[in-house]
XYZ file of C-alpha atoms in Angstrom:
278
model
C 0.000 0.000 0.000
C 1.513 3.525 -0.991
C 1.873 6.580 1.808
C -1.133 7.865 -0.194
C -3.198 4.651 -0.159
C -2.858 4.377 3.787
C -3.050 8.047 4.602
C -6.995 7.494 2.797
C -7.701 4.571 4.405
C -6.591 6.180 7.722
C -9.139 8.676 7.073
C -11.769 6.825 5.419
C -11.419 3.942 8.802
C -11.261 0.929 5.623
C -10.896 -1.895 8.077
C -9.631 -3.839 5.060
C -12.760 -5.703 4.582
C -14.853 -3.473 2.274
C -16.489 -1.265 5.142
C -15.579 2.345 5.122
C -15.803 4.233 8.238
C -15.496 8.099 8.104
C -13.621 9.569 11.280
C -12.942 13.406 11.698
C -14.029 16.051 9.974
C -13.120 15.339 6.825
C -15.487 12.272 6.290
C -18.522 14.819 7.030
C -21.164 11.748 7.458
C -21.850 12.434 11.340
C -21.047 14.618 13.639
C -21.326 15.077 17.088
C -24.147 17.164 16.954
C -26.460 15.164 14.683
C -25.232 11.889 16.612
C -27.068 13.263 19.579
C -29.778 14.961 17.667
C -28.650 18.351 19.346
C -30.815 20.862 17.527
C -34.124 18.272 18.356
C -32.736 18.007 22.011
C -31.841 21.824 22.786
C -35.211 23.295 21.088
C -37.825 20.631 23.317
C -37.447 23.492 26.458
C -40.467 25.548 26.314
C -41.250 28.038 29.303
C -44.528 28.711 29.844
C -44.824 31.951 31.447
C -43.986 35.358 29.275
C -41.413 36.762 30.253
C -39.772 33.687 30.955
C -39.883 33.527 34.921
C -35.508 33.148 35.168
C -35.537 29.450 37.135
C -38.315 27.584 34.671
C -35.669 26.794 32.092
C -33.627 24.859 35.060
C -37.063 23.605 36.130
C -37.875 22.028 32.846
C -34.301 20.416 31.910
C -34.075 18.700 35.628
C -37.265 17.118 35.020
C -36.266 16.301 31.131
C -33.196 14.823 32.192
C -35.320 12.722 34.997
C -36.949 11.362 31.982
C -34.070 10.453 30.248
C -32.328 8.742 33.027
C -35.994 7.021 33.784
C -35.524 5.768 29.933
C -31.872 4.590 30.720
C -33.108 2.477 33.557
C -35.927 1.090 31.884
C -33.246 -0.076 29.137
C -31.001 -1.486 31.743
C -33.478 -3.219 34.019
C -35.322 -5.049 31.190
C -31.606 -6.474 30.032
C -31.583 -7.323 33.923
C -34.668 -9.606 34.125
C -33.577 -11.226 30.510
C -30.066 -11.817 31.970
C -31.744 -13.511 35.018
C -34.107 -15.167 32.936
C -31.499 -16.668 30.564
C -28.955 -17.308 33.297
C -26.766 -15.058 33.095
C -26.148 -13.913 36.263
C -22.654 -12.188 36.529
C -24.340 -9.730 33.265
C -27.483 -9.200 35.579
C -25.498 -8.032 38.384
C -23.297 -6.175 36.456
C -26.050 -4.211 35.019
C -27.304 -3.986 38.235
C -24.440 -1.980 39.640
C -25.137 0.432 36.524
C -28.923 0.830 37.671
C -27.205 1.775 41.765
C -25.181 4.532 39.991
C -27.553 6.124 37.626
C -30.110 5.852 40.947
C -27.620 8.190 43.329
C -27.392 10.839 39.923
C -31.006 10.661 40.540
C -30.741 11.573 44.165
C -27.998 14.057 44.080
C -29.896 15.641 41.235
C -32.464 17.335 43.853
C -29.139 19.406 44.726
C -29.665 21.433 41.841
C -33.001 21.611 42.045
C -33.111 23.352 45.447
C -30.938 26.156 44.431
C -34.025 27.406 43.416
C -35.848 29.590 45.913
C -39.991 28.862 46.766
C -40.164 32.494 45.871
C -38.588 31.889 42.165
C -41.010 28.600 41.808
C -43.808 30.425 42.756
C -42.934 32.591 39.594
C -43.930 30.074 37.165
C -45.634 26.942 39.241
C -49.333 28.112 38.248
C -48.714 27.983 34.519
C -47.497 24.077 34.798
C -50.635 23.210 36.283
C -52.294 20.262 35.899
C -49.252 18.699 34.833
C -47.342 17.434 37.778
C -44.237 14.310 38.494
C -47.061 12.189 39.184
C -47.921 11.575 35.388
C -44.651 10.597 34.965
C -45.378 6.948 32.550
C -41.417 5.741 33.005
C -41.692 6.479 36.865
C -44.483 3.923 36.808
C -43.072 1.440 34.725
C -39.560 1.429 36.480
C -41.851 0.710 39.690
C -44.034 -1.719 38.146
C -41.098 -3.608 36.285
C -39.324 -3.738 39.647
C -41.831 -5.202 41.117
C -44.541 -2.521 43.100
C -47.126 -2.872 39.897
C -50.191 -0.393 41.001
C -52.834 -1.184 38.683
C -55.191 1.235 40.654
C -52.849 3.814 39.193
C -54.542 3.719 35.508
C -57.809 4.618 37.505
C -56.010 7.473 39.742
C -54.940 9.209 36.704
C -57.211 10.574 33.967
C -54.492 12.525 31.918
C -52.845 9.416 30.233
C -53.100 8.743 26.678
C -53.743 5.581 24.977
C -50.544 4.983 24.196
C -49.199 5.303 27.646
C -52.050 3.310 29.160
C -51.196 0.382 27.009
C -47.537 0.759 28.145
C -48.519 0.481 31.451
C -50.707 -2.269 30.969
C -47.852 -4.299 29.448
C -45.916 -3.537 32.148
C -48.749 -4.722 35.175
C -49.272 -7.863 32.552
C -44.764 -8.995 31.848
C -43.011 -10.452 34.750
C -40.890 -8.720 37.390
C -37.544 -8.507 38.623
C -37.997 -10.040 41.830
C -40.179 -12.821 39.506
C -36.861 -13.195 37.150
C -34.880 -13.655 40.974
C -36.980 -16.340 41.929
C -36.892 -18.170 38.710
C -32.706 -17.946 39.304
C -33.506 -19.735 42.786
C -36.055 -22.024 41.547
C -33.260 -22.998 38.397
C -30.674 -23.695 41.037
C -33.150 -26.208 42.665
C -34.620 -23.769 45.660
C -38.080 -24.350 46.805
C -40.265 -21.479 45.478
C -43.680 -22.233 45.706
C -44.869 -19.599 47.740
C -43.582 -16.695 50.126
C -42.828 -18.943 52.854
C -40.809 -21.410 50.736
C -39.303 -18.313 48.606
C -38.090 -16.699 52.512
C -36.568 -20.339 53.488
C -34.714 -20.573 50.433
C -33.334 -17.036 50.849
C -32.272 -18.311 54.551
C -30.570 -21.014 53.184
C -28.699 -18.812 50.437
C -27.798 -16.861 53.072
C -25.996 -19.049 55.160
C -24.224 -20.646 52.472
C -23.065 -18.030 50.177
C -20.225 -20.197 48.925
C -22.521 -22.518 47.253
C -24.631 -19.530 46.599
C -22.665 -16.854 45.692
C -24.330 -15.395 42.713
C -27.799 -15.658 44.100
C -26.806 -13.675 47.325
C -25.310 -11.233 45.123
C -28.091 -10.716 43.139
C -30.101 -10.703 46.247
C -27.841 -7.875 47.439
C -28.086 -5.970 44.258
C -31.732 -5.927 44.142
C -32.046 -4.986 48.075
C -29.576 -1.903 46.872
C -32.016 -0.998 44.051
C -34.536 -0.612 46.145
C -32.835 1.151 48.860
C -31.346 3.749 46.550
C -35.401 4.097 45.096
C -36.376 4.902 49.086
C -33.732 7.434 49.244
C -35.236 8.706 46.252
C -38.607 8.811 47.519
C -37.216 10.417 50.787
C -34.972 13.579 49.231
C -38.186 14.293 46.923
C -40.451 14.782 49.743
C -38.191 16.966 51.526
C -37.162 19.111 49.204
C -41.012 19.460 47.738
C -41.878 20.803 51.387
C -39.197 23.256 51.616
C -40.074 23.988 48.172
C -44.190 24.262 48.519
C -44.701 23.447 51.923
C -47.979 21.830 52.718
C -50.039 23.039 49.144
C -51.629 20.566 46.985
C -49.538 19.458 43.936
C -50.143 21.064 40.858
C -51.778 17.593 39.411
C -54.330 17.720 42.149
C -52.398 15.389 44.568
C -52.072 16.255 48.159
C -48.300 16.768 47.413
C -46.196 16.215 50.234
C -48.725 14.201 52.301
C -48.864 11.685 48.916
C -45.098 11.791 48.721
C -45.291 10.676 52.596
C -47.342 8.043 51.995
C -45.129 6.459 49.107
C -42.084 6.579 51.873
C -42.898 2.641 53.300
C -43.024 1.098 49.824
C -40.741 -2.058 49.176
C -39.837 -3.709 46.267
C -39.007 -6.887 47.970
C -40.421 -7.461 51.325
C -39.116 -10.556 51.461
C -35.338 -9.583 51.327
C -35.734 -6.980 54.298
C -37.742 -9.307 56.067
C -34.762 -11.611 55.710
C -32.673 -9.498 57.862
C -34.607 -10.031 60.659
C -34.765 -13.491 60.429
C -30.420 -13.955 60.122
């Protein structure tokens, strides 16, 4: 190959088997900005109130990102429960870890949020209304994938449209991750027929995590996802009451006091119950 010849096929990326790659600038096929779909992405922020109040921009692009990190998750936890499903444990916990670390960018998240003062929400928080976190449909299906499915929630909310309804309604009707876990256990011979025989054969992983090493490290990982979702759930309520106080939320929920409520919800009773029981 001539200087020439390999100088083009340095630009071109010709991995010598007929498939030309363009890298740099002089290719001109992609670039970084139509990769990411940058002009799409950077024009979806629309403020509502005229002038713009100064702190609805950040108020929109935290909850935008939310979404896209709630899409991320969704992505990683349905590769979670195939992994488990197919046997694959070391992928499912590796994925796993993924899901802990995307979950604390969720929680440290609120940080930014609260730079914002009540007085500077108050600026714009009429003009959202109805629309509120709780009709968030990837919120829901992260819950109901990980295994708290709410089917009362399709009645609670009025605002969804068909397509999200159907999503959800996939969702309440596809397994779980905790029902992936205990088809790992029953796989590896456990007894699983009911709670009581599921919560034995976590005992029993439990005391022999030699034998059982990948189960009790699932086990561990899916305990973690659902502690990092409480801590969630805890550092939104707080920062919605030094945000609003006690007012309603602006989708007619009783805002704080429903936050509250959501506080003692467990993806997997049966794993903290196991504590208790070591």
């Amino acid at each position: 190959m001539s200087h020439d010849d390999a100088r083009a096929a340095a630009i071109t990326g010709d991995d010598s088997g007929g498939h030309m790659v363009s890298f740099g600038e002089q290719g001109a096929q992609l670039t970084y900005g139509s990769y990411l779909s940058l002009p799409q992405l950077l024009s979806a922020q629309h403020p509502q109130t005229a002038p713009p109040a100064h702190d609805e921009l950040l108020f929109i692009t935290i909850h935008q990102v939310y979404e896209l990190w709630f899409q991320q998750l969704l992505h990683e936890v349905g590769e979670v429960r195939t992994a488990m499903q197919d046997g694959r444990l070391w992928w499912a916990q590796h994925l796993l870890q993924r899901v802990h670390v995307i979950e604390r960018v969720l929680v440290q998240q609120v940080d930014v949020l609260e730079t914002m003062t009540p007085q500077d929400f108050l600026e714009f928080r009429q003009r959202i209304s109805p629309a509120s976190g709780f009709q968030s449909v990837q919120f829901r299906e992260l819950e109901f994938v990980s295994g708290a499915k709410d089917p009362a929630y399709l009645e609670r909310f009025r605002g969804l449209t068909e397509a999200e309804e159907e999503r959800l309604r996939v969702r309440l009707g596809e397994p779980t991750l905790w029902d992936a876990f205990v088809g790992v256990m029953a796989a590896a011979g456990l007894p699983v027929e009911d709670d009581a025989a599921v919560a034995a054969s976590l005992r029993v992983v439990a005391h022999d995590r030699d034998r059982h090493a990948a189960i009790w490290a699932l086990a561990e990982a899916l305990l973690q996802h659902d502690e990092l979702a409480a801590s969630w759930r805890a550092r939104h309520v707080v920062m919605v009451m030094r945000m609003i106080g006690g007012k309603s939320g602006t989708g007619g929920s009783s805002g704080a006091a429903y936050l509250r409520s959501r506080l003692p919800l467990q993806y997997y009773p049966l794993l903290w119950e196991l504590r208790s029981e070591l």
